[in-house]
PDB file of C-alpha atoms in Angstrom:
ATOM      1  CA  UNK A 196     -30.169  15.917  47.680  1.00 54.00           C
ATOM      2  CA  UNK A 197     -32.154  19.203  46.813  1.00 66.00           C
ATOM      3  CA  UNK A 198     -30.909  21.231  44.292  1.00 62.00           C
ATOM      4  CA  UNK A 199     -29.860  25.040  45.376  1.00 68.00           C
ATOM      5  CA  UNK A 200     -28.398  26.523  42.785  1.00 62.00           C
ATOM      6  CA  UNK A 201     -29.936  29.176  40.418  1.00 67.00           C
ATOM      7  CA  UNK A 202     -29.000  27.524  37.034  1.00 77.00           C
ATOM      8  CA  UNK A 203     -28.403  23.951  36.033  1.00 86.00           C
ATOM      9  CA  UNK A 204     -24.858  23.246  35.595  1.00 87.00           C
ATOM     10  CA  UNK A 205     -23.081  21.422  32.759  1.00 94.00           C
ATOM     11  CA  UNK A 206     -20.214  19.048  32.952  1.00 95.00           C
ATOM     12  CA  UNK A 207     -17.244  19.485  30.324  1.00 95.00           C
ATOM     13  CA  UNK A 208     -14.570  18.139  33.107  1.00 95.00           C
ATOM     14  CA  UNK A 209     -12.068  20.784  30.648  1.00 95.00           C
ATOM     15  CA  UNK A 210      -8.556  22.161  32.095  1.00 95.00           C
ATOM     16  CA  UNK A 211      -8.200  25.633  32.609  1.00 96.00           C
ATOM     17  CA  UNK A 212      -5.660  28.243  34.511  1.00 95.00           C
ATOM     18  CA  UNK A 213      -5.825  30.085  37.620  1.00 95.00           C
ATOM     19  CA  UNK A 214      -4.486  33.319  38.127  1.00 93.00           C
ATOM     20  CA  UNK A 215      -4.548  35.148  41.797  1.00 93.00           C
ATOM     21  CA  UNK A 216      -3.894  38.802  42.132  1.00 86.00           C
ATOM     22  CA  UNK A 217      -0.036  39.126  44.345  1.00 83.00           C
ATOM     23  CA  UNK A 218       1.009  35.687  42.579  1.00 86.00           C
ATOM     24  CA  UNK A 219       2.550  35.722  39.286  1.00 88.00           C
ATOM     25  CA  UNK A 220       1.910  32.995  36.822  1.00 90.00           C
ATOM     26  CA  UNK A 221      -0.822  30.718  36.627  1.00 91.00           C
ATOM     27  CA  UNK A 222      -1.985  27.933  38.430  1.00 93.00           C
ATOM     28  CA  UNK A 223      -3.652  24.686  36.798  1.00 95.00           C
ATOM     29  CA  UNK A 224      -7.125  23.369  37.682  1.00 97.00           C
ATOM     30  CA  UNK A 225      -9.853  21.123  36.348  1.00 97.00           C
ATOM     31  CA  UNK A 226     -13.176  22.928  35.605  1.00 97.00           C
ATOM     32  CA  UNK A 227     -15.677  20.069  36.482  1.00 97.00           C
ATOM     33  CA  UNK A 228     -19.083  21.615  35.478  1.00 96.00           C
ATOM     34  CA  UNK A 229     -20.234  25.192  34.451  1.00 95.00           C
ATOM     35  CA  UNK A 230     -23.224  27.411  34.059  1.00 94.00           C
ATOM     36  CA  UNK A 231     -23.129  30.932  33.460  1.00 91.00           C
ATOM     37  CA  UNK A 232     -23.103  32.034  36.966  1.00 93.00           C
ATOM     38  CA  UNK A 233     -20.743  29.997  38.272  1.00 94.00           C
ATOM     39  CA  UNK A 234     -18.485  26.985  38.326  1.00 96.00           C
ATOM     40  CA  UNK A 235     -17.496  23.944  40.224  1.00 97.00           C
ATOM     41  CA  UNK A 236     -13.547  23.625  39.955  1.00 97.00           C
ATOM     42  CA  UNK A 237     -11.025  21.090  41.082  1.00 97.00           C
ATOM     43  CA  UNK A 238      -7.266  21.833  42.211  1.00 96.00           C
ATOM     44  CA  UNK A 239      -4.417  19.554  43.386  1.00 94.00           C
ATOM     45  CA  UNK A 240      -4.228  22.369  46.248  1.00 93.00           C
ATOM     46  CA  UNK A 241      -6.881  24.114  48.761  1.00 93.00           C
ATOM     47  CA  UNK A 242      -7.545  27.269  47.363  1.00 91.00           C
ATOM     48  CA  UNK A 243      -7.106  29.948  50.092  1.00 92.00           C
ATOM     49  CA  UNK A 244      -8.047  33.017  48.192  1.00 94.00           C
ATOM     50  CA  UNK A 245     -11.484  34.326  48.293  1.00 96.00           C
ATOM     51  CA  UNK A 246     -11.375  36.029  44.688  1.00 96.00           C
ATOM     52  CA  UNK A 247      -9.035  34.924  41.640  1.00 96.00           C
ATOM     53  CA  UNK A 248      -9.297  35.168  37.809  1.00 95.00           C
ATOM     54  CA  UNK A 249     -10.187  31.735  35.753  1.00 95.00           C
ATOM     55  CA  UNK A 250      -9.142  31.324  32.001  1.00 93.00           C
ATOM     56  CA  UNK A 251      -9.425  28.411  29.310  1.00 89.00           C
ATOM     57  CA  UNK A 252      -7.503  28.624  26.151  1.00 78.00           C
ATOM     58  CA  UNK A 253      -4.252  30.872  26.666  1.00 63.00           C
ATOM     59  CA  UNK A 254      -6.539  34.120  28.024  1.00 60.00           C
ATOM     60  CA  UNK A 255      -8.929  34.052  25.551  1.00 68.00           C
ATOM     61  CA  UNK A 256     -11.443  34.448  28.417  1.00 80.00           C
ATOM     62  CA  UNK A 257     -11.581  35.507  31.469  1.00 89.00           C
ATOM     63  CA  UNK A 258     -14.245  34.580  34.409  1.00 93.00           C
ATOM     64  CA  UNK A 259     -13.504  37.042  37.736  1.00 95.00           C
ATOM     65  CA  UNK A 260     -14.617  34.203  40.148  1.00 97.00           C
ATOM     66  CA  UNK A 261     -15.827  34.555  44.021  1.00 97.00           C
ATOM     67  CA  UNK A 262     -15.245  31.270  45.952  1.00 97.00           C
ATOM     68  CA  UNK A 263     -18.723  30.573  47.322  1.00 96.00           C
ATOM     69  CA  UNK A 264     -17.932  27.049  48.899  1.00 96.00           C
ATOM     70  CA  UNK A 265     -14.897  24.918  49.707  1.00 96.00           C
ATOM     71  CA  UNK A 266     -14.266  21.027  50.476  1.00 96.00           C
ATOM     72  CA  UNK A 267     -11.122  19.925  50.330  1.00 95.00           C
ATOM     73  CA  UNK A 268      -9.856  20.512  46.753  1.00 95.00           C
ATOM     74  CA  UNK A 269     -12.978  21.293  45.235  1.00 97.00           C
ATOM     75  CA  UNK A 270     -14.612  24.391  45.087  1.00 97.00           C
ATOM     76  CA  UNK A 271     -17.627  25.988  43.961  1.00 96.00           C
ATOM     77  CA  UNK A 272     -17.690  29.255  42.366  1.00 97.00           C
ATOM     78  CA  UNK A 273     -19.661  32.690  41.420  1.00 96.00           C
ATOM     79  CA  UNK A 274     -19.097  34.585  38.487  1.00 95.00           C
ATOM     80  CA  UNK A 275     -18.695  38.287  38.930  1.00 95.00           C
ATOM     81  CA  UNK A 276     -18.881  41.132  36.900  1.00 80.00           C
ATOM     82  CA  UNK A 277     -16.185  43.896  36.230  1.00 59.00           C
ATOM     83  CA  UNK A 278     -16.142  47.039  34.921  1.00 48.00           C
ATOM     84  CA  UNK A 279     -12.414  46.240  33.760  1.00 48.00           C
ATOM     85  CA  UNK A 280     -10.131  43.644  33.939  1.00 45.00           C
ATOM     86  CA  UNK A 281      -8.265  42.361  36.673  1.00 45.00           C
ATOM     87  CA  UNK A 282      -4.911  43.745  37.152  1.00 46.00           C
ATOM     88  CA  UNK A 283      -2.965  40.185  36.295  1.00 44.00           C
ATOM     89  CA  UNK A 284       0.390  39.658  35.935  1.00 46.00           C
ATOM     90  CA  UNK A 285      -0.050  37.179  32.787  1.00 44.00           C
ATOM     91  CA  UNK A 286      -3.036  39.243  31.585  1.00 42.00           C
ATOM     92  CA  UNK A 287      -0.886  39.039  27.944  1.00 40.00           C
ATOM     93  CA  UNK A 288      -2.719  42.535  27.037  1.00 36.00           C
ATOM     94  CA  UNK A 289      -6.555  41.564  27.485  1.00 31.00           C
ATOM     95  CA  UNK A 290      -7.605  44.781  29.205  1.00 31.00           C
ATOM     96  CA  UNK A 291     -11.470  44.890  28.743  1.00 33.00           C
ATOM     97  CA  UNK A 292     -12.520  41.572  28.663  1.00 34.00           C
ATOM     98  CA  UNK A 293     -14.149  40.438  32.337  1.00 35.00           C
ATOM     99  CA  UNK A 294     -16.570  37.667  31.784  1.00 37.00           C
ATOM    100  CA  UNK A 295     -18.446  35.540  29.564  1.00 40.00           C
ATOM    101  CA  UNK A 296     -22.060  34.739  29.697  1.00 35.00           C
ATOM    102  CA  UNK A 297     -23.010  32.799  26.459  1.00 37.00           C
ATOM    103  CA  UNK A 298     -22.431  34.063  23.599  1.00 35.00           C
ATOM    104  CA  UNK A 299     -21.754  37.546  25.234  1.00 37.00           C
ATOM    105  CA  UNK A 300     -19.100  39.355  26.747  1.00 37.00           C
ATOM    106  CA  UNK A 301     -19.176  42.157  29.313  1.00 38.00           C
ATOM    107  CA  UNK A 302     -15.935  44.514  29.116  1.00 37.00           C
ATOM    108  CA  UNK A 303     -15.312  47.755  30.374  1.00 36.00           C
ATOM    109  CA  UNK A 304     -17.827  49.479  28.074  1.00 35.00           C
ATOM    110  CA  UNK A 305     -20.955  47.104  28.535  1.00 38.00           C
ATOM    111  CA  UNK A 306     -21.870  44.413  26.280  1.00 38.00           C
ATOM    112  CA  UNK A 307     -19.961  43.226  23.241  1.00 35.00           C
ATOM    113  CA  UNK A 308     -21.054  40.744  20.340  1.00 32.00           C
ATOM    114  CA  UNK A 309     -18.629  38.367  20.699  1.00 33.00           C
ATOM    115  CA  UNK A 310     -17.776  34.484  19.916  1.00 33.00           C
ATOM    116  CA  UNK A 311     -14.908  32.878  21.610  1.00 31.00           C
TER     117      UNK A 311
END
């Protein structure tokens, strides 16, 4: 198989939540391996929506994710980038925080020092 993809990924196989825009609550998944510009993740469903928000550890991060393939319930995804936050209805008050690539977070004002 010939490897595509931009970054090499790493597998933690960790749990985290799903959150989609018109759907309240969250939504459990498996994140399988990780890089910082994307994501493979796992579901017990087939994720329809093109665009949803991916957290680990009650919120205390927030990845805006793209779906960029689909099999099944597995799906690969992109990282994007935000300006702001989504507009979630279990966002639990995190209004600047949009992704995090290593040991930096972009928010609303640009880059932050940050360690989760």
């Amino acid at each position: 198989m010939i490897e595509r993809r931009a970054m090499k990924r790493i597998a933690i196989n960790r749990a985290a939540r799903l959150s989609f825009g018109e759907i309240i609550g969250t939504h459990p998944c498996m994140v399988r391996d990780i890089s910082a510009l994307g994501a493979c993740i796992s579901t017990p469903y087939y994720i329809f929506a093109n665009e949803f928000a991916l957290s680990f550890d009650s919120h205390s991060g927030i990845f805006i994710c793209r779906v960029v393939w689909r099999k099944e319930t597995l799906c690969g995804v992109r990282f994007l980038l935000r300006h702001c936050s989504p507009n979630l209805e279990n966002d639990s008050g995190i209004t600047a925080l949009a992704a995090r690539l290593g040991h930096r977070m972009v928010c609303g004002n640009g880059p932050v020092s940050a360690h989760l």
